[in-house]
Coordinates of C-alpha atoms and ligand atoms in Angstrom, one line a residue:
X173 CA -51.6 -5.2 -72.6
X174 CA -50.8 -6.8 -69.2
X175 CA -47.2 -6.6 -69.7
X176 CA -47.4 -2.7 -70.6
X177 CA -49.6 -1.7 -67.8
X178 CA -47.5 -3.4 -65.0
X179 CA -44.5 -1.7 -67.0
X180 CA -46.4 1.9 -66.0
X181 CA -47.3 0.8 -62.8
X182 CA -43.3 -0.3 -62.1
X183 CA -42.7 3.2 -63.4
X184 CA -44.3 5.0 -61.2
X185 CA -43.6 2.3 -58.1
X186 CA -40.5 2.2 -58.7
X187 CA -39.3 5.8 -58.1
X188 CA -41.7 5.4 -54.5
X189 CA -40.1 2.3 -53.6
X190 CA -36.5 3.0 -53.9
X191 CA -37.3 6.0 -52.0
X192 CA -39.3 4.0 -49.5
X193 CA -36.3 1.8 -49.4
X194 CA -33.7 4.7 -48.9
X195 CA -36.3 6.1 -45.6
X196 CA -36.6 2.9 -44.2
X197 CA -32.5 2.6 -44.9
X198 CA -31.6 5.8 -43.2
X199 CA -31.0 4.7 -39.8
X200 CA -32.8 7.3 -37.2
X201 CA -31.8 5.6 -33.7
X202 CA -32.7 7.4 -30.8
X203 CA -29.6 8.7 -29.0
X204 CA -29.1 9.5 -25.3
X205 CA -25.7 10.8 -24.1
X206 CA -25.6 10.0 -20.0
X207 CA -22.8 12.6 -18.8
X208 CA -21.4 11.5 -15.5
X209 CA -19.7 14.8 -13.6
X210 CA -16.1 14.0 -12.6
X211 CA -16.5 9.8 -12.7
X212 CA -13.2 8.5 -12.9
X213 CA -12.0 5.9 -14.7
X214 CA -11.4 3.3 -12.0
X215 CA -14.9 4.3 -10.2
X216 CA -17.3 1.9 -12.0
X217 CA -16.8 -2.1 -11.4
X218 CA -16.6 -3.0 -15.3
X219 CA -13.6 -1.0 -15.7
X220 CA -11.9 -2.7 -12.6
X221 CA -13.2 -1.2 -9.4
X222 CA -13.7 -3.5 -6.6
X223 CA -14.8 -1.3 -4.0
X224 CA -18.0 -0.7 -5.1
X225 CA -20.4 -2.3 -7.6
X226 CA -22.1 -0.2 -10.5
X227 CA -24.5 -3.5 -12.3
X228 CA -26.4 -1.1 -14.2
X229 CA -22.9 0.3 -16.0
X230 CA -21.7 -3.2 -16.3
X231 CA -25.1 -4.0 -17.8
X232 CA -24.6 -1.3 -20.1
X233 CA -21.0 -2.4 -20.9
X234 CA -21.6 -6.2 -21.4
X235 CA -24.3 -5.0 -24.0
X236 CA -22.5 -2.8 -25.5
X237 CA -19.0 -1.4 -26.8
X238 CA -16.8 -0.3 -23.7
X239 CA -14.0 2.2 -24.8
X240 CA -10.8 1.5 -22.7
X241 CA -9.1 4.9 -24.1
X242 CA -11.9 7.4 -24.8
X243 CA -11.2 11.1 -23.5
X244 CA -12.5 14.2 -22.6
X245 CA -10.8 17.2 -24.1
X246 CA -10.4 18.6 -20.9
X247 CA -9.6 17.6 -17.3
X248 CA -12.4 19.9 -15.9
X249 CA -15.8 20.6 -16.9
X250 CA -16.5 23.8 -19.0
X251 CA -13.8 23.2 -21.3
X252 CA -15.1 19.4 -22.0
X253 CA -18.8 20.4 -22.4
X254 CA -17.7 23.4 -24.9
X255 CA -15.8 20.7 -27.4
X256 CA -19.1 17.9 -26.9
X257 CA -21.3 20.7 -28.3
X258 CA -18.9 22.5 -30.6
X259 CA -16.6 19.9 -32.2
X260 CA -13.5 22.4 -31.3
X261 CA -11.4 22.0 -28.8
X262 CA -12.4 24.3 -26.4
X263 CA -8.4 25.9 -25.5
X264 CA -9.0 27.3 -29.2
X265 CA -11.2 29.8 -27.7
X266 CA -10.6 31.8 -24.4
X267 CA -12.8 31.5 -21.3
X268 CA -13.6 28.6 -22.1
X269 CA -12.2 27.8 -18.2
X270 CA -14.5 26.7 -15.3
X271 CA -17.0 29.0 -15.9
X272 CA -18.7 31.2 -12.6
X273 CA -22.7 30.4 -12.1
X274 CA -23.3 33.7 -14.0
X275 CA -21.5 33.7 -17.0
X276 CA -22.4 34.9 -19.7
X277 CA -23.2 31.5 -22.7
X278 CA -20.0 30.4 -24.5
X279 CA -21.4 28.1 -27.2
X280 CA -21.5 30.5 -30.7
X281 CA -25.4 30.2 -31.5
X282 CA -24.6 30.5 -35.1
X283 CA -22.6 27.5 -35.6
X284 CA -23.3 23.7 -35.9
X285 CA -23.9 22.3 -32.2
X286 CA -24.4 19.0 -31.5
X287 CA -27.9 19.4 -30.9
X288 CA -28.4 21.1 -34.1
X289 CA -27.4 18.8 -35.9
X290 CA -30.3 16.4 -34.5
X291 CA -32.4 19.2 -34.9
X292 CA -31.8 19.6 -39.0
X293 CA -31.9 16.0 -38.9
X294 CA -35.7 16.2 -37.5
X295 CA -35.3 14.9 -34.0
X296 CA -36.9 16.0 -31.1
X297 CA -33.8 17.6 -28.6
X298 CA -33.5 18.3 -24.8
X299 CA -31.2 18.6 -22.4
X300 CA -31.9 17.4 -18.5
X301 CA -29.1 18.3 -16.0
X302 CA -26.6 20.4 -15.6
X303 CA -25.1 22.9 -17.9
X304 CA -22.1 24.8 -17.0
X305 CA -22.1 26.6 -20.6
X306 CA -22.8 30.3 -19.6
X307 CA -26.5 31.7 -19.8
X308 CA -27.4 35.3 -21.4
X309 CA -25.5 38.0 -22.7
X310 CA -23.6 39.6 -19.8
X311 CA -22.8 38.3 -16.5
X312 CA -25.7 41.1 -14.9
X313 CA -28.5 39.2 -16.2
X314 CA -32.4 39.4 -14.8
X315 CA -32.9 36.0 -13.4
X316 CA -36.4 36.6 -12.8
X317 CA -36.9 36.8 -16.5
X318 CA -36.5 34.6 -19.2
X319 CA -32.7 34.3 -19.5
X320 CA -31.4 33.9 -22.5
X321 CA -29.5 33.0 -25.2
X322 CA -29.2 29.4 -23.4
X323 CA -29.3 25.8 -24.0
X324 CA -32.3 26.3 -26.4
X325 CA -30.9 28.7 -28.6
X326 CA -27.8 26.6 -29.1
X327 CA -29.9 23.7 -30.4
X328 CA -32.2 22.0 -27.7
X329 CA -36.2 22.0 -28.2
X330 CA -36.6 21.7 -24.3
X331 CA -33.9 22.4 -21.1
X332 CA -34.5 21.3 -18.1
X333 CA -31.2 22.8 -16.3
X334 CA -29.3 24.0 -13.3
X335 CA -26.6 26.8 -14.5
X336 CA -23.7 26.0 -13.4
X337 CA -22.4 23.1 -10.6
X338 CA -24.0 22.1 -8.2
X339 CA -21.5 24.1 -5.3
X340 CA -22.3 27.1 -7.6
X341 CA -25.0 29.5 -7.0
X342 CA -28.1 30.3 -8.2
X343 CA -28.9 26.7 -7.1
X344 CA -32.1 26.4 -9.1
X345 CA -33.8 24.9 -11.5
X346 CA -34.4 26.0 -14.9
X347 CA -37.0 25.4 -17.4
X348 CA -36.6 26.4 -21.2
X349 CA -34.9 29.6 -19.9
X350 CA -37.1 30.5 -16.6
X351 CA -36.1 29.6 -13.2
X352 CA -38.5 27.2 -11.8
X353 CA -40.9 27.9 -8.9
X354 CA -39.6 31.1 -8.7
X355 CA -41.6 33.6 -6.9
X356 CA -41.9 37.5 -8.3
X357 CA -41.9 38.9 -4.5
X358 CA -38.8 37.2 -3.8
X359 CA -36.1 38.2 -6.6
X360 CA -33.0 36.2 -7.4
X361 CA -29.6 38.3 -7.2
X362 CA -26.0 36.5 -7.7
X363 CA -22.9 38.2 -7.1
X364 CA -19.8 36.4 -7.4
X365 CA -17.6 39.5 -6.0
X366 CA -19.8 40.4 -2.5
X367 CA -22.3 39.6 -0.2
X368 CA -25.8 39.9 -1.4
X369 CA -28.9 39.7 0.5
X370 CA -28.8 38.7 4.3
X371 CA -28.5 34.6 4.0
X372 CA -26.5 33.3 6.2
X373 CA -22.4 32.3 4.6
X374 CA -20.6 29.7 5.4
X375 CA -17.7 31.2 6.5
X376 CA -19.7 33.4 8.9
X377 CA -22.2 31.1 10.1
X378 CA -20.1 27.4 10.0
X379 CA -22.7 26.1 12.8
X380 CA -25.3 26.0 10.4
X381 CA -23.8 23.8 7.9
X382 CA -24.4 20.3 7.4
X383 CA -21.3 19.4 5.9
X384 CA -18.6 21.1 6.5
X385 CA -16.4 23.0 3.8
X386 CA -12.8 22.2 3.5
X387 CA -10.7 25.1 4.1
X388 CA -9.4 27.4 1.4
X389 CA -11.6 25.8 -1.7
X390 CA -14.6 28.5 -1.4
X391 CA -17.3 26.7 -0.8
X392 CA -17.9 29.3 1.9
X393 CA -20.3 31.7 0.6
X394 CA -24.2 31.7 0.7
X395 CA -25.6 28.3 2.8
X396 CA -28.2 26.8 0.7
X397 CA -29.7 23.7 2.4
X398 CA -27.0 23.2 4.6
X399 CA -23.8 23.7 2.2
X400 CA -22.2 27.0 1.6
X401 CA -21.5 27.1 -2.4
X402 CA -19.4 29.4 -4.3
X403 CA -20.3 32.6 -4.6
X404 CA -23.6 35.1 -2.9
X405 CA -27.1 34.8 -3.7
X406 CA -30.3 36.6 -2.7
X407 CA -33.7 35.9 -2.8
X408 CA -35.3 33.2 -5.1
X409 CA -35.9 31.2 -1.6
X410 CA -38.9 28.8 -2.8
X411 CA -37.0 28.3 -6.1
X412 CA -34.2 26.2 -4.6
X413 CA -33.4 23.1 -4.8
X414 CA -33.0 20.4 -2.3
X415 CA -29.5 18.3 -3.1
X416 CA -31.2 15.4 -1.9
X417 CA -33.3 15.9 -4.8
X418 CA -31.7 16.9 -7.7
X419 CA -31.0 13.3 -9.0
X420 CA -34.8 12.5 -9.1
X421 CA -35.8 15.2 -10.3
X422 CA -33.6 15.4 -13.3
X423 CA -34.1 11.5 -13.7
X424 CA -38.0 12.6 -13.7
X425 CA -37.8 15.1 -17.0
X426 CA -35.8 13.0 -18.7
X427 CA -38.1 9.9 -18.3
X428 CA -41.2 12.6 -19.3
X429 CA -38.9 13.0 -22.6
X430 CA -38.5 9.9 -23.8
X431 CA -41.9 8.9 -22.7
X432 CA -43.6 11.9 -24.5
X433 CA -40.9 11.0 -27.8
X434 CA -41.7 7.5 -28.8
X435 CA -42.5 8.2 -32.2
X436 CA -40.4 10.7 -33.8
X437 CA -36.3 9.4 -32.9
X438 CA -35.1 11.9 -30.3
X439 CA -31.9 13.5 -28.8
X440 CA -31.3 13.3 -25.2
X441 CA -28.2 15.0 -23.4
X442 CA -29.0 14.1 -19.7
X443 CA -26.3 15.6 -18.1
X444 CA -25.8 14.1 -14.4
X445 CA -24.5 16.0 -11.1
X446 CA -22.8 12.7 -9.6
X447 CA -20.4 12.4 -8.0
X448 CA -19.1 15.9 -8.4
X449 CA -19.4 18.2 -4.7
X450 CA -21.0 18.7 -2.8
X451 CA -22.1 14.8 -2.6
X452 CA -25.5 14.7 -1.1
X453 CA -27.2 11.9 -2.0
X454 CA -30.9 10.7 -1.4
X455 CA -31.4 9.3 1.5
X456 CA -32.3 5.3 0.2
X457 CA -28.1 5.9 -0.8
X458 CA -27.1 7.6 1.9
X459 CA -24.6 5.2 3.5
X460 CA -25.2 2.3 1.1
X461 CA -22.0 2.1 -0.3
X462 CA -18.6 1.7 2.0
X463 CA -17.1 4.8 0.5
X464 CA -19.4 7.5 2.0
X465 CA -21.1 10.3 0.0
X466 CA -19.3 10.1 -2.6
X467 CA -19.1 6.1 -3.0
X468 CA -23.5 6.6 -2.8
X469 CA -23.5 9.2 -5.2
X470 CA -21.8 6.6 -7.5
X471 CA -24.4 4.2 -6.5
X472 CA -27.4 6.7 -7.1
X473 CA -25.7 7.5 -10.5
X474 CA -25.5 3.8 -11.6
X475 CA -29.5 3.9 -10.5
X476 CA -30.1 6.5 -12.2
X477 CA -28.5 5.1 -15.8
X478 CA -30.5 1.7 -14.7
X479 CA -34.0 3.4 -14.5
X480 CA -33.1 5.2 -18.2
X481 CA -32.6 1.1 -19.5
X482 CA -35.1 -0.2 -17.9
X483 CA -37.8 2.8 -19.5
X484 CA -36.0 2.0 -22.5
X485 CA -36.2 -2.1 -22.7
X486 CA -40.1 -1.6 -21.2
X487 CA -41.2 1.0 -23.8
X488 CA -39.5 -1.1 -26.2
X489 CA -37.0 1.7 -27.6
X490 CA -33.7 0.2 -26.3
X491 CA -33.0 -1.9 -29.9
X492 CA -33.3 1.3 -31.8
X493 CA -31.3 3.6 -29.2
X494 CA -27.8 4.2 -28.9
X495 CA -27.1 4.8 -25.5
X496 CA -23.8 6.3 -24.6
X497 CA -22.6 6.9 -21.2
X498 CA -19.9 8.9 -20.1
X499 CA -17.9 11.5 -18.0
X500 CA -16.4 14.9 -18.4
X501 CA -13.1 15.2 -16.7
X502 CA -11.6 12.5 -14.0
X503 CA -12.2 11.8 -10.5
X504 CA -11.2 14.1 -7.6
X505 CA -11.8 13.0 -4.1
X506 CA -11.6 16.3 -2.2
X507 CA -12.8 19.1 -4.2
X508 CA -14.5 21.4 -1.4
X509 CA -16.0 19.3 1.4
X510 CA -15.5 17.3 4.4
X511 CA -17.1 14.1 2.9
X512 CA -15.5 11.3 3.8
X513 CA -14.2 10.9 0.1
X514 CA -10.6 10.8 1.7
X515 CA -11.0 9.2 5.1
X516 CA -13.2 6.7 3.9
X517 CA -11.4 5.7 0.7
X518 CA -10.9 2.0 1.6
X519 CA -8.2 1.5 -1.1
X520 CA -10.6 2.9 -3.7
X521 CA -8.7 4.1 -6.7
X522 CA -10.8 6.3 -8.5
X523 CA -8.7 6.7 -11.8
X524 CA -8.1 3.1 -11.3
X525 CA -4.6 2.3 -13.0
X526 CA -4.2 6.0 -14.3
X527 CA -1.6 9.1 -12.8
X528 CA -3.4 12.1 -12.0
X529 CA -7.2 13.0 -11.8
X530 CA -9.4 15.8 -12.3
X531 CA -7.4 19.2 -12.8
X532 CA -4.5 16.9 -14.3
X533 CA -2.6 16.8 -17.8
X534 CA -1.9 13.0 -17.0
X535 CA -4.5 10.4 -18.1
X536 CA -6.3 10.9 -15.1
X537 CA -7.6 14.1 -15.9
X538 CA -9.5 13.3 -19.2
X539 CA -9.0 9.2 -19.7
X540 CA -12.8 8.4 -19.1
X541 CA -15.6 5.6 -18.9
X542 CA -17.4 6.0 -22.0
X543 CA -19.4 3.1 -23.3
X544 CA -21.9 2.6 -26.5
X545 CA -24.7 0.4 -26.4
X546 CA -27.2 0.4 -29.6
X547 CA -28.9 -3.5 -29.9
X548 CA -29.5 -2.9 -33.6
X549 CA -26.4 -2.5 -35.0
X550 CA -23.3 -2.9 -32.3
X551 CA -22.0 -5.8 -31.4
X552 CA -20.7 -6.4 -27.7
X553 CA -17.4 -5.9 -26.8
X554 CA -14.5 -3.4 -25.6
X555 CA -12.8 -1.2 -28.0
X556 CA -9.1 0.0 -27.6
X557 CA -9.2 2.6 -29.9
X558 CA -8.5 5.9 -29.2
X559 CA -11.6 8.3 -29.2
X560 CA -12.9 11.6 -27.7
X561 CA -16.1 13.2 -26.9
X562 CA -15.4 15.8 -29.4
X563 CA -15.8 13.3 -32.3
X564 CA -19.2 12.9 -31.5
X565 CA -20.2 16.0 -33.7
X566 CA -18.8 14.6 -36.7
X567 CA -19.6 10.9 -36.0
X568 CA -23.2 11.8 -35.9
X569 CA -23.3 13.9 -38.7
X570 CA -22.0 10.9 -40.5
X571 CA -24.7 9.0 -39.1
X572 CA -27.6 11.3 -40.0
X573 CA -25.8 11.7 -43.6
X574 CA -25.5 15.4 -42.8
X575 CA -22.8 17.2 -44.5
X576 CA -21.0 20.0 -42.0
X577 CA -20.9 23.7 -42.5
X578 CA -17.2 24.3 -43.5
X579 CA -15.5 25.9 -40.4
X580 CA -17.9 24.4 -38.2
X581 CA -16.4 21.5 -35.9
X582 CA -13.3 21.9 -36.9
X583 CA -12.1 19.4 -34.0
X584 CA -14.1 16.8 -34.7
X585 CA -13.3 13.9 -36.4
X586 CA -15.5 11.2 -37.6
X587 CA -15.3 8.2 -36.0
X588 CA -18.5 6.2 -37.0
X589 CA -17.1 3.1 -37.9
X590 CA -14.6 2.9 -34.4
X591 CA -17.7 3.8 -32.3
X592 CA -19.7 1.1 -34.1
X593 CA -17.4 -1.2 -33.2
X594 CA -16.5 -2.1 -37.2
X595 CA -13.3 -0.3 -36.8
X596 CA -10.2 -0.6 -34.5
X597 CA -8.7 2.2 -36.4
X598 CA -9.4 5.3 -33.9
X599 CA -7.8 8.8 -33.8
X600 CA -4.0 8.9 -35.0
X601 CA -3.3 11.7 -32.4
X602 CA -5.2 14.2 -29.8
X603 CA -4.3 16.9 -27.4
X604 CA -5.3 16.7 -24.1
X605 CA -6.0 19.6 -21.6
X606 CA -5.2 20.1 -18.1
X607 CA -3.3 22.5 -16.4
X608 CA -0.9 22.2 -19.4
X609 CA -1.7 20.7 -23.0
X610 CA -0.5 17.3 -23.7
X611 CA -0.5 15.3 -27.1
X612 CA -1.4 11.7 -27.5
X613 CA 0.4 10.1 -30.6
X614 CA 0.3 6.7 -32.0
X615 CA 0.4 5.8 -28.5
X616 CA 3.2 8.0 -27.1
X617 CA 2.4 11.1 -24.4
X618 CA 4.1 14.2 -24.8
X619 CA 3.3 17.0 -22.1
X620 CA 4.1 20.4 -22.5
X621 CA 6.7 21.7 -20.2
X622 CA 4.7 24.1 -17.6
X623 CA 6.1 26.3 -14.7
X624 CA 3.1 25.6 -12.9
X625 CA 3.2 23.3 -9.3
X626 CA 3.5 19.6 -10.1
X627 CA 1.1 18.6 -7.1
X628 CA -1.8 20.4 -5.7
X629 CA -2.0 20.1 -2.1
X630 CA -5.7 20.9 -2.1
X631 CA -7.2 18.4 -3.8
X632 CA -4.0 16.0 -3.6
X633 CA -3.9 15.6 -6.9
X634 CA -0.8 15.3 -9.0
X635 CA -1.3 18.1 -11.7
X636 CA 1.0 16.7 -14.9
X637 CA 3.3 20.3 -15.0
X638 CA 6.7 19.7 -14.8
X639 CA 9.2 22.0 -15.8
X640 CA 10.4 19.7 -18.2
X641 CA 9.2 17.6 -21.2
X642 CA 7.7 14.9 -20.2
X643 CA 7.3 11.9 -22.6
X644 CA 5.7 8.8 -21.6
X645 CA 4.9 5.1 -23.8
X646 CA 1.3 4.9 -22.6
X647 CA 1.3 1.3 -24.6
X648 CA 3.8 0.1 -21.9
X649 CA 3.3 2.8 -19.1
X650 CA -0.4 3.1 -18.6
X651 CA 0.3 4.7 -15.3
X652 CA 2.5 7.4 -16.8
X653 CA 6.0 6.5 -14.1
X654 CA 8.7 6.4 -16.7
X655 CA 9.7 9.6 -18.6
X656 CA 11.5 8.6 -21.7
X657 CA 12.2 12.3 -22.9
X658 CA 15.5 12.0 -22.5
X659 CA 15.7 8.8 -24.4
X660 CA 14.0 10.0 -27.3
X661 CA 14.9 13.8 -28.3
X662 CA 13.3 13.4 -31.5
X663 CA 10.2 12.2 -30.7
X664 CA 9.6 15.1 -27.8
X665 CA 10.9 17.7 -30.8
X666 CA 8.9 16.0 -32.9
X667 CA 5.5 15.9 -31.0
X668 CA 6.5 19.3 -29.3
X669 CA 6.5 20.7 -33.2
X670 CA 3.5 18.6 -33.7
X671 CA 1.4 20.3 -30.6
X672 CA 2.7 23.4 -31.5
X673 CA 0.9 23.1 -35.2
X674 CA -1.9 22.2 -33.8
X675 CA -2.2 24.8 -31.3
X676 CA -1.0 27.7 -33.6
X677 CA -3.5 26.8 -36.8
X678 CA -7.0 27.2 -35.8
X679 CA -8.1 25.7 -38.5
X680 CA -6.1 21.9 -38.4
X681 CA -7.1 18.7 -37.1
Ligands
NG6_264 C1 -13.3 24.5 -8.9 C2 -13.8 24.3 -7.5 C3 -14.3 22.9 -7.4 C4 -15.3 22.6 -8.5 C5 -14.7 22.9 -9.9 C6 -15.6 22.8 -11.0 C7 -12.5 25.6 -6.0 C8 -11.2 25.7 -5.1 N1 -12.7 24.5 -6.5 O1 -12.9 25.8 -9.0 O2 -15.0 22.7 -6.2 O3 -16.5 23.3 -8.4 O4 -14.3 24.3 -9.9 O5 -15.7 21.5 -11.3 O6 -13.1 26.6 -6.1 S1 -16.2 21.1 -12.8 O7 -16.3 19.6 -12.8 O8 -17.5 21.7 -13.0 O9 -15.2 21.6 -13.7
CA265 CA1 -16.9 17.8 -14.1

């Protein structure tokens, strides 16, 4: 009699608890992906820079995995962001460039995005920073309405965004597709060809800026709070920001996020302006670092990823969150303003051992700090294997058991166990995107042969284009000085055919 009923109760138990055991099985970490703008590789002190001191990124990298060769796709921003949400590399698809404040949205709304992926998986999703995806339908869009499709149609429950860059216009705020404060008697207008409205320009009114432009960028047009940007806008006057506050204020919605998510597990892109122009700080790091505005934007950004632990470890969310901090492109030091970033470099080296920078098709262009930090499951230490941003699709979908559409993603490859640090085993090969494309192969560099100008004297960075193949041993020549094409005519034919494939087939890895 006993032994029968506990048989029927196991029956029915037993169904309920392997199930139970499966839930509590599934891991459901919180996830927050910090995205520095243009931080180089050689800007933060764990990965070697001695001019200025980031503890709360060390912190972050002496509890977690740092990644000593994690990319980017791309050496600018657009293109990097497009592969992060899509899983494709974003050259696969055209105008996927440095997109204009009013472009039209890039990201396909009817394909797997990263944040829809956390979505199907039930998480709560937002995005805090900036975007540079495209908003709307059409470049002539109604700003003073909702605009959209936008971040939230491609996946994210709440946005909290600025459109473009910050030296872009409209410089404003946006809230789940409405520009914030805006006032109806006061309509925003952006033009990107002409003059619009009657606010001053910085190329006609240069005594009322703050910080000067340097000449021929752009960053001439419509002053907003001191700085001309690119391109004209009108109206909207209430609605815009204050640099000196932009940090805060994202830091201040993402922290109402997490606070308001503690009980269902979460997605957080928080998508940071530092240190990408115009660099102007708060004032508690104006002049706190020995590098000027851009040095204390770097010191504001390491704040910034500080106060995001610290909310973490107090809330008591940081041993079930996997908190992964990186960059989209490399570091430039003049990209449009008369910041000090070049007279006060001090023997900085922003892409620390690497050739090239932003812009650039050599490792300084898309060679990026990315580190992995997630208590529960990931043990300390630095990882050599080679991954990109545009794994993190498939990684994730791994994570959350989720299988992928077929077609969608088709970039991405899945590199759970190498993120989780139980792998050393990282991506075979990878093409990398500057001015020219460049392919990354069992630790050899090819770059494509380009007519375009080996150095810009702009920005004073070395581009990667040479009219020749370049081929480089990165395992030996980290710095990219030796070209070994010569040497080795197979290998360039080889990895030339290889890029080629790659390029041609939309549909290959
Ligand atoms: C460039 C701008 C640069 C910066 C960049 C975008 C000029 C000469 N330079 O076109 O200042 O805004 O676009 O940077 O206009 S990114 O990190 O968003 O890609
Ligand atoms: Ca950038």
């Amino acid at each position: 009699m006993l032994r029968k009923s506990s048989g029927n109760v196991l029956v029915v138990l037993l169904p309920l608890l392997l199930w139970g055991a499966g839930a509590a099985a599934r891991p459901r970490p919180n996830v927050i992906y910090i995205y520095a703008d243009d931080l180089g590789y050689g800007d933060v002190s764990c990965y070697g820079a001695t001019q200025i001191r980031t503890p709360a990124l060390d912190r972050l990298a002496s509890q977690g995995l740092r990644f000593t060769d994690a990319h980017a796709t791309s050496a600018t921003c657009t293109p990097s962001r497009y592969a992060l949400m899509t899983g494709a590399y974003p050259w696969r698809q055209s105008g996927t460039g440095i997109l204009p404040g009013d472009a039209a949205l890039i990201v396909p709304t009817d394909k797997t995005t990263l944040p829809k992926l956390f979505q199907r998986a039930g998480y709560a999703t937002a995005i805090v920073g900036k975007w540079h995806l495209g908003l709307g339908t059409a470049v002539n869009k109604k700003w003073n309405q909702a605009v959209s499709p936008g971040p939230n149609e491609v996946g994210f429950d709440y946005s909290f965004i600025f459109p473009a860059t910050a030296d872009r216009v409209p410089t404003v705020f946006m809230e789940n597709g409405r520009v914030l404060a805006l006032e109806p008697a006061d309509p925003i207008a952006v033009d990107y060809q002409r003059k619009v409205g009657n606010d001053p320009t910085g190329r006609e009114n240069p005594e009322l800026l703050k910080m000067q432009a340097s000449p021929r960028h752009g960053h001439d047009n419509t002053i907003v709070n001191g700085i001309g940007r690119i391109g004209y806008m009108q109206g909207g006057h209430k609605a815009r920001w204050v640099d000196e506050e932009i940090s805060t204020t994202f830091l201040a919605k993402a922290k109402d996020f997490i606070a308001s998510h503690q009980r269902q597990p979460f997605f957080l892109y928080f998508s940071l302006t530092e240190p990408h122009v115009p660099r102007m700080p708060a004032t508690m790091f104006k002049g706190q670092s020995a590098l000027g505005y851009r040095g204390d934007a770097i010191l504001q950004l390491d704040w910034t990823v500080g106060q995001i632990m610290q909310q973490l470890e107090e809330a008591g969310l940081a041993d079930n969150t996997i908190l992964i901090f990186s960059s989209d492109n490399g570091p430039v030091l003049d990209d449009g303003y008369q910041d000090e970033a070049v007279t006060r470099q001090n023997g900085h080296l922003p892409a620390g051992p690497l050739r090239g920078g932003k812009y650039s098709a050599f490792e300084g262009g898309t060679r990026v700090p990315f580190m992995l930090r997630w208590p529960r499951q990931v043990k300390p230490g630095v990882s050599e294997a080679l991954v990109c941003q545009l794994d993190l699709l498939a990684s994730f979908a791994a994570l959350l058991r989720l299988p992928l559409p077929p077609g969608d993603a088709p970039d991405s490859q899945n590199m759970l166990p190498v993120l989780l640090g139980k792998s050393t085993k990282g991506r075979r090969q990878l093409v990398e995107q500057g001015a020219t494309l460049a392919l990354v192969q069992d630790g050899w560099k090819y770059i494509k042969p380009s007519q375009l100008a080996a150095y810009n004297p702009l920005t004073g960075i070395e581009t990667g284009n040479a009219p020749e193949p370049q081929l480089y041993h990165l395992r030996e020549d980290i710095g990219e000085r030796n070209n070994l094409a010569t040497q080795h005519p197979d290998r360039v034919q080889q990895m030339a055919a290889e890029l080629q494939r790659i390029t041609k087939n939309k549909e290959q890895k």
